[in-house]
Short mmCIF file of C-alpha atoms in Angstrom, two decimals:
data_model
loop_
_atom_site.label_atom_id
_atom_site.label_comp_id
_atom_site.label_asym_id
_atom_site.label_seq_id
_atom_site.Cartn_x
_atom_site.Cartn_y
_atom_site.Cartn_z
CA MET A 28 7.91 -43.56 26.61
CA THR A 29 6.65 -41.23 29.29
CA PRO A 30 8.67 -37.93 29.33
CA MET A 31 10.90 -37.41 32.28
CA LYS A 32 10.07 -34.86 34.95
CA TRP A 33 13.22 -32.77 35.22
CA THR A 34 12.86 -31.78 38.84
CA ASN A 35 15.43 -30.33 41.23
CA ASP A 36 15.30 -33.59 43.16
CA LEU A 37 16.54 -35.41 40.00
CA LEU A 38 19.04 -32.75 38.84
CA ASP A 39 20.59 -31.65 42.19
CA PRO A 40 22.55 -34.90 42.73
CA LEU A 41 23.91 -34.72 39.21
CA ARG A 42 26.01 -31.67 40.18
CA LYS A 43 28.06 -33.97 42.35
CA ALA A 44 28.38 -36.81 39.74
CA GLY A 45 31.31 -37.24 37.43
CA ASP A 46 32.22 -39.98 34.97
CA PRO A 47 33.62 -43.07 36.80
CA PRO A 48 35.30 -44.86 33.87
CA ALA A 49 37.06 -41.76 32.56
CA ASP A 50 37.88 -40.48 36.07
CA ALA A 51 39.42 -43.81 37.03
CA ALA A 52 41.58 -43.78 33.90
CA ILE A 53 42.90 -40.29 34.56
CA GLU A 54 43.50 -41.00 38.25
CA GLU A 55 45.53 -44.13 37.35
CA ILE A 56 47.63 -42.11 34.92
CA TYR A 57 48.58 -39.58 37.53
CA ALA A 58 49.15 -42.20 40.16
CA LEU A 59 51.62 -43.88 37.92
CA GLY A 60 53.22 -40.58 36.86
CA ARG A 61 52.69 -41.38 33.19
CA GLN A 62 50.72 -38.39 32.09
CA GLU A 63 53.24 -37.10 29.49
CA GLN A 64 53.80 -40.54 28.08
CA VAL A 65 50.10 -41.05 27.71
CA ARG A 66 49.60 -37.65 26.07
CA GLU A 67 52.26 -38.48 23.44
CA ALA A 68 50.77 -41.93 22.80
CA LEU A 69 47.30 -40.40 22.24
CA LEU A 70 48.71 -37.88 19.81
CA ALA A 71 49.87 -40.80 17.76
CA LEU A 72 46.22 -41.61 17.06
CA ASP A 73 46.61 -39.07 14.27
CA ARG A 74 43.12 -38.90 12.65
CA ASN A 75 41.63 -40.44 15.79
CA ASN A 76 40.81 -43.68 13.87
CA LEU A 77 43.84 -45.78 14.51
CA SER A 78 44.11 -48.71 16.88
CA VAL A 79 44.63 -47.82 20.52
CA PRO A 80 48.36 -47.51 21.15
CA ALA A 81 50.08 -50.36 22.94
CA GLY A 82 51.39 -49.92 26.43
CA LEU A 83 48.64 -47.78 27.86
CA PRO A 84 47.75 -48.10 31.57
CA PRO A 85 45.15 -50.86 32.04
CA LYS A 86 42.18 -48.60 32.95
CA LEU A 87 42.84 -46.26 30.10
CA ARG A 88 43.02 -49.22 27.62
CA GLU A 89 39.72 -50.45 29.07
CA PHE A 90 38.22 -47.05 28.73
CA PHE A 91 39.13 -46.88 24.99
CA GLU A 92 37.99 -50.39 24.17
CA HIS A 93 34.72 -50.42 26.08
CA GLY A 94 33.87 -46.81 25.35
CA ALA A 95 34.09 -47.30 21.59
CA VAL A 96 31.15 -49.70 21.48
CA LEU A 97 27.95 -48.04 20.36
CA PRO A 98 24.87 -48.63 22.51
CA SER A 99 22.41 -51.36 21.54
CA TRP A 100 19.76 -48.71 20.72
CA ALA A 101 21.91 -46.94 18.11
CA ASP A 102 20.13 -46.93 14.74
CA PRO A 103 22.40 -46.92 11.69
CA GLN A 104 19.76 -45.39 9.43
CA LEU A 105 19.10 -42.47 11.81
CA ILE A 106 22.88 -41.93 12.19
CA THR A 107 23.26 -41.63 8.40
CA ARG A 108 20.28 -39.33 8.12
CA GLY A 109 21.45 -37.16 10.90
CA GLN A 110 24.94 -36.82 9.59
CA GLY A 111 23.60 -35.76 6.17
CA LEU A 112 22.44 -32.47 7.70
CA LEU A 113 26.03 -31.12 7.92
CA GLY A 114 26.49 -31.16 4.18
CA ARG A 115 23.18 -29.35 3.58
CA TYR A 116 23.43 -26.79 6.27
CA GLN A 117 27.10 -26.51 7.11
CA GLY A 118 27.12 -22.74 7.31
CA HIS A 119 24.11 -22.46 9.58
CA ILE A 120 25.23 -25.31 11.87
CA GLY A 121 28.59 -23.64 12.38
CA SER A 122 27.06 -20.28 13.17
CA THR A 123 24.51 -21.72 15.51
CA LEU A 124 27.29 -23.51 17.39
CA LEU A 125 29.16 -20.22 17.88
CA CYS A 126 26.22 -17.84 18.32
CA ALA A 127 23.70 -20.01 20.21
CA SER A 128 25.17 -23.22 21.73
CA LEU A 129 28.27 -21.67 23.28
CA PRO A 130 26.66 -18.49 24.61
CA LEU A 131 23.81 -20.50 26.19
CA CYS A 132 26.45 -22.69 27.93
CA TYR A 133 28.44 -19.68 29.08
CA GLY A 134 25.25 -18.20 30.62
CA CYS A 135 25.17 -21.05 33.09
CA ALA A 136 27.32 -19.38 35.68
CA ASP A 137 28.48 -22.40 37.75
CA GLY A 138 29.50 -24.43 34.73
CA ALA A 139 31.31 -21.46 33.19
CA GLN A 140 33.59 -21.43 36.16
CA VAL A 141 35.31 -24.58 34.86
CA LEU A 142 36.29 -22.91 31.59
CA ALA A 143 37.37 -19.66 33.29
CA ARG A 144 39.73 -21.54 35.60
CA SER A 145 41.29 -23.53 32.76
CA THR A 146 43.90 -21.25 31.12
CA ARG A 147 44.16 -23.97 28.52
CA LEU A 148 40.63 -22.97 27.34
CA THR A 149 40.75 -19.15 28.08
CA GLN A 150 44.16 -18.56 26.41
CA GLY A 151 44.38 -19.13 22.65
CA VAL A 152 40.59 -18.82 22.19
CA TYR A 153 40.85 -19.13 18.43
CA ARG A 154 42.42 -22.50 18.67
CA ARG A 155 39.96 -23.80 21.26
CA LEU A 156 36.95 -22.77 19.19
CA MET A 157 38.53 -24.35 16.10
CA GLU A 158 38.96 -27.57 18.07
CA THR A 159 35.32 -27.51 18.99
CA SER A 160 34.41 -26.93 15.34
CA GLN A 161 36.70 -29.84 14.30
CA PHE A 162 34.90 -32.06 16.85
CA VAL A 163 31.53 -31.22 15.31
CA VAL A 164 32.92 -32.08 11.82
CA ASP A 165 34.35 -35.31 13.21
CA VAL A 166 31.21 -36.65 14.70
CA LEU A 167 28.89 -35.45 11.86
CA ASP A 168 31.10 -36.83 9.09
CA THR A 169 29.73 -39.87 7.25
CA GLY A 170 30.91 -43.05 8.81
CA SER A 171 32.53 -41.33 11.77
CA LEU A 172 30.59 -43.27 14.44
CA GLU A 173 31.57 -46.68 13.39
CA GLU A 174 33.51 -48.55 16.06
CA GLY A 175 36.91 -46.99 16.46
CA ALA A 176 36.30 -44.37 13.70
CA HIS A 177 37.50 -40.81 14.02
CA GLY A 178 34.34 -39.40 15.45
CA VAL A 179 34.36 -42.06 18.26
CA ARG A 180 37.99 -41.35 19.02
CA SER A 181 37.50 -37.66 19.02
CA ALA A 182 34.63 -37.92 21.48
CA GLN A 183 36.67 -40.26 23.71
CA LYS A 184 39.50 -37.75 23.79
CA ILE A 185 37.10 -34.96 24.87
CA ARG A 186 35.71 -37.31 27.56
CA LEU A 187 39.28 -37.70 28.93
CA LEU A 188 39.87 -33.93 28.69
CA HIS A 189 36.73 -33.42 30.89
CA ALA A 190 38.07 -35.98 33.42
CA THR A 191 41.45 -34.22 33.47
CA MET A 192 39.74 -30.94 34.29
CA ARG A 193 37.71 -32.61 37.05
CA TYR A 194 40.90 -34.12 38.47
CA HIS A 195 42.75 -30.82 38.65
CA LEU A 196 40.02 -28.27 39.43
CA SER A 197 38.47 -30.35 42.21
CA ARG A 198 41.84 -30.29 43.98
CA LYS A 199 42.37 -26.52 43.71
CA ASP A 200 41.84 -24.30 46.74
CA ASP A 201 39.84 -21.75 44.79
CA TRP A 202 37.20 -24.27 43.58
CA ASP A 203 33.94 -23.49 45.32
CA THR A 204 32.05 -26.72 46.01
CA SER A 205 28.79 -24.88 45.72
CA TRP A 206 29.32 -24.84 41.96
CA GLY A 207 29.19 -28.64 41.94
CA LEU A 208 31.84 -31.05 40.73
CA PRO A 209 33.72 -29.68 37.73
CA VAL A 210 32.21 -30.85 34.49
CA ASN A 211 29.49 -32.71 36.32
CA GLN A 212 26.62 -34.70 34.89
CA GLU A 213 24.13 -31.82 34.74
CA ASP A 214 26.60 -29.59 32.94
CA LEU A 215 27.42 -32.47 30.49
CA ALA A 216 23.70 -32.95 29.86
CA GLY A 217 23.15 -29.24 29.31
CA THR A 218 26.08 -29.06 26.90
CA LEU A 219 24.73 -32.03 25.00
CA MET A 220 21.31 -30.44 24.69
CA SER A 221 23.04 -27.24 23.44
CA PHE A 222 23.96 -29.32 20.32
CA SER A 223 21.11 -31.71 19.90
CA VAL A 224 18.25 -29.24 20.73
CA THR A 225 19.72 -25.79 20.14
CA ILE A 226 21.09 -26.41 16.69
CA PRO A 227 17.72 -27.51 15.19
CA GLN A 228 16.11 -24.54 17.01
CA GLY A 229 18.72 -22.25 15.57
CA LEU A 230 18.16 -23.46 12.07
CA ALA A 231 14.42 -22.80 12.51
CA ARG A 232 15.25 -19.23 13.64
CA LEU A 233 17.26 -18.81 10.53
CA GLY A 234 14.34 -19.99 8.29
CA VAL A 235 15.35 -23.63 7.97
CA GLU A 236 12.52 -25.66 9.53
CA LEU A 237 13.75 -29.25 9.53
CA PRO A 238 11.21 -32.02 8.86
CA ALA A 239 10.53 -33.88 12.09
CA ARG A 240 12.21 -36.99 10.78
CA ASP A 241 15.42 -35.03 10.12
CA ARG A 242 15.29 -33.22 13.47
CA ASP A 243 14.73 -36.48 15.29
CA ALA A 244 17.52 -38.24 13.40
CA PHE A 245 19.89 -35.38 14.33
CA PHE A 246 18.80 -35.69 18.00
CA HIS A 247 19.37 -39.47 17.90
CA LEU A 248 22.82 -38.91 16.47
CA TRP A 249 23.75 -36.57 19.31
CA ARG A 250 22.21 -38.95 21.83
CA ILE A 251 24.75 -41.55 20.69
CA ILE A 252 27.57 -38.92 20.90
CA GLY A 253 26.38 -38.21 24.41
CA HIS A 254 26.71 -41.86 25.30
CA ILE A 255 30.30 -41.93 24.04
CA LEU A 256 31.05 -38.64 25.98
CA GLY A 257 29.96 -40.32 29.24
CA VAL A 258 26.56 -38.60 29.70
CA ASP A 259 24.54 -40.65 32.14
CA GLU A 260 21.62 -42.56 30.62
CA GLN A 261 19.12 -40.87 32.91
CA THR A 262 20.06 -37.44 31.49
CA ASN A 263 20.37 -38.53 27.89
CA PRO A 264 16.75 -38.17 26.71
CA THR A 265 15.27 -40.37 24.02
CA THR A 266 13.17 -37.73 22.24
CA PHE A 267 13.68 -34.16 21.01
CA GLU A 268 10.70 -32.99 23.08
CA ASP A 269 12.14 -34.43 26.26
CA GLY A 270 15.54 -33.04 25.44
CA HIS A 271 13.92 -29.60 25.00
CA ALA A 272 12.31 -29.90 28.41
CA LEU A 273 15.57 -30.88 29.96
CA MET A 274 17.39 -27.90 28.34
CA ASN A 275 14.73 -25.55 29.66
CA ALA A 276 14.98 -27.05 33.15
CA ILE A 277 18.76 -26.66 33.23
CA LEU A 278 18.70 -23.16 31.98
CA ALA A 279 16.02 -22.21 34.54
CA ARG A 280 18.29 -23.57 37.29
CA GLN A 281 21.67 -22.39 36.08
CA GLN A 282 21.40 -19.24 33.99
CA LYS A 283 22.65 -16.07 35.84
CA PRO A 284 25.26 -13.44 35.08
CA SER A 285 28.95 -14.12 35.85
CA GLU A 286 32.31 -12.64 35.03
CA ALA A 287 33.32 -16.01 33.63
CA GLY A 288 30.34 -16.19 31.23
CA THR A 289 30.90 -12.61 30.01
CA SER A 290 34.59 -13.20 29.42
CA LEU A 291 34.01 -16.45 27.50
CA THR A 292 31.29 -14.83 25.33
CA LYS A 293 33.62 -11.90 24.59
CA GLY A 294 36.10 -14.49 23.29
CA VAL A 295 33.40 -15.77 20.89
CA LEU A 296 32.66 -12.24 19.68
CA ASP A 297 36.37 -11.48 19.16
CA PHE A 298 36.66 -14.74 17.29
CA ILE A 299 33.79 -13.81 14.94
CA ARG A 300 35.42 -10.47 14.23
CA GLU A 301 38.61 -12.31 13.32
CA VAL A 302 36.86 -14.72 10.99
CA LEU A 303 34.74 -11.95 9.37
CA PRO A 304 36.97 -8.91 9.56
CA GLY A 305 36.07 -5.37 8.54
CA PRO A 306 33.98 -2.57 10.04
CA LEU A 307 31.01 -3.43 7.82
CA LEU A 308 30.60 -6.73 9.55
CA THR A 309 30.99 -5.73 13.17
CA GLY A 310 27.29 -6.23 13.91
CA VAL A 311 27.21 -9.88 12.78
CA GLY A 312 28.21 -11.51 16.12
CA PRO A 313 25.87 -9.53 18.49
CA SER A 314 23.01 -9.61 15.99
CA LEU A 315 23.13 -13.33 15.41
CA ILE A 316 23.51 -14.17 19.11
CA ARG A 317 20.57 -12.01 20.05
CA HIS A 318 18.41 -13.40 17.23
CA LEU A 319 19.21 -17.05 18.07
CA ILE A 320 19.06 -17.04 21.95
CA GLY A 321 16.94 -14.05 22.68
CA ASP A 322 17.72 -10.79 24.50
CA ARG A 323 17.38 -12.13 28.01
CA ALA A 324 19.99 -14.86 27.46
CA ALA A 325 22.22 -12.45 25.54
CA ASP A 326 22.01 -9.88 28.33
CA ILE A 327 23.14 -12.49 30.87
CA VAL A 328 26.46 -12.85 29.03
CA SER A 329 26.67 -9.00 28.20
CA VAL A 330 26.27 -9.27 24.40
CA PRO A 331 26.21 -5.77 22.89
CA ALA A 332 22.98 -4.52 21.29
CA ALA A 333 22.10 -5.94 17.88
CA ASP A 334 22.50 -3.51 14.89
CA LEU A 335 21.59 -4.69 11.36
CA THR A 336 21.11 -1.20 10.04
CA GLN A 337 24.57 -0.80 8.69
CA LEU A 338 24.54 -4.34 7.24
CA ALA A 339 21.26 -3.77 5.42
CA PHE A 340 21.87 -0.32 3.98
CA THR A 341 25.61 -0.18 3.22
CA ALA A 342 26.11 -0.84 -0.38
CA GLN A 343 29.67 -2.15 0.15
CA SER A 344 28.50 -4.76 2.67
CA PRO A 345 28.88 -8.33 1.32
CA LEU A 346 25.58 -9.16 3.13
CA SER A 347 23.49 -6.41 1.62
CA LEU A 348 23.12 -8.05 -1.78
CA GLY A 349 19.51 -9.03 -2.32
CA TYR A 350 18.23 -7.60 0.99
CA GLY A 351 17.19 -4.00 0.80
CA LYS A 352 15.65 -3.30 4.16
CA ALA A 353 16.74 -3.76 7.76
CA GLY A 354 13.29 -5.07 8.81
CA ASP A 355 13.76 -8.16 6.72
CA ALA A 356 15.74 -9.64 9.61
CA VAL A 357 15.52 -13.32 9.02
CA PRO A 358 16.76 -13.42 5.44
CA LEU A 359 19.50 -10.99 6.29
CA LEU A 360 20.58 -12.95 9.37
CA ALA A 361 20.39 -16.17 7.42
CA LYS A 362 22.79 -14.70 4.86
CA ALA A 363 25.11 -13.50 7.66
CA SER A 364 24.88 -16.93 9.38
CA ASN A 365 25.82 -18.80 6.22
CA GLU A 366 28.83 -16.51 5.50
CA LEU A 367 30.10 -16.88 9.09
CA GLY A 368 29.64 -20.58 9.18
CA LEU A 369 31.30 -21.24 5.83
CA ALA A 370 34.21 -18.97 6.83
CA LEU A 371 34.47 -20.85 10.09
CA TYR A 372 34.83 -24.30 8.37
CA LYS A 373 36.67 -23.31 5.16
CA GLN A 374 39.01 -20.58 6.46
CA GLY A 375 39.30 -21.87 9.99
CA LEU A 376 39.61 -25.56 9.72
CA LEU A 377 41.60 -25.61 6.46
CA LEU A 378 43.42 -22.42 5.61
CA THR A 379 44.52 -21.17 9.06
CA ASN A 380 45.83 -24.63 9.92
CA LYS A 381 47.53 -25.23 6.53
CA GLY A 382 45.21 -28.09 5.67
CA ARG A 383 45.90 -30.05 8.85
CA ARG A 384 43.34 -31.12 11.46
CA TYR A 385 43.11 -29.44 14.78
CA GLN A 386 43.61 -32.27 17.23
CA TRP A 387 42.02 -32.52 20.67
CA GLN A 388 44.74 -33.32 23.19
CA VAL A 389 44.52 -34.84 26.64
CA PRO A 390 46.61 -32.17 28.52
CA THR A 391 48.88 -32.90 31.45
CA GLY A 392 47.39 -29.93 33.27
CA LEU A 393 45.14 -26.89 32.93
CA THR A 394 47.70 -24.74 31.04
CA PRO A 395 48.17 -24.59 27.27
CA THR A 396 50.31 -27.33 25.72
CA ALA A 397 52.68 -26.16 22.96
CA HIS A 398 53.06 -28.47 20.06
#
């Protein structure tokens, strides 16, 4: 297929475009005054792989039933191959999510305004990042994208969360329409590319150069996830190369400094310090972010300077074993990446939650929901 030309004429209208099926379902819920009842019903999905609860409003039931059907172009063999990468590179995938995907998204100033204005996402940063990590595990788990399986249900819940944010933020007096519609199609496409394109690129930066067939299978897998998340077909590229071009076009249009982006990135850095505590590891977050996304992108979100010297030369550092010089940056950072990613999944998803899953919820508003 001929690669798309990602021009301003194509991308500008997407900043005003939402997700009609999800938006209609959320608007119906609020029109009926049934938001709390629906939230409780969706919590009953437990591991996100049970049948759709009875008694949901018609448009919401239609959303769950129709949205769970995979597209005709979904390739089961590519899905299986793409999902297999999590088991092989779990640590690096987790770290790339934290230290590349998220900071790149936060560097897109207009899109970052959505997150900054949702106290549900800016308060309790630890929990929100764990939910994101749980989502990645859900969709990359073997068998998770079969119809109605937990990966599909998890993606559908996030799609409804996006629609809820659009519903509330677009009605707030402080929402500047020059930012576009909250969680619009360009921002959705950019976020999708931050997984499907940025994660393979991050692995390469850490010394793991995926074979083309694995990289393309991973991209195909995320293309399917994008379909379930409501990303428009015209901004859900068919190839990695076209996805890379779309990512570059969006970054060129949207990257600029903002208080929102800086604050969100600080939350990631604080989170990393909590997952890998101790003064000997304070340089891990800034060093990994700058290595994975580059100094220009890191400067946009005010990431501190990288400093691997202490990590490389301090005998007590758990990262120094086997790496004797600071100049050997890639092996050292690969070690740091693996340690961070494994801590994220093992300590974060299991221990800090007492073995239970973090569940995405469809909130009744923009403030944190206690449960």
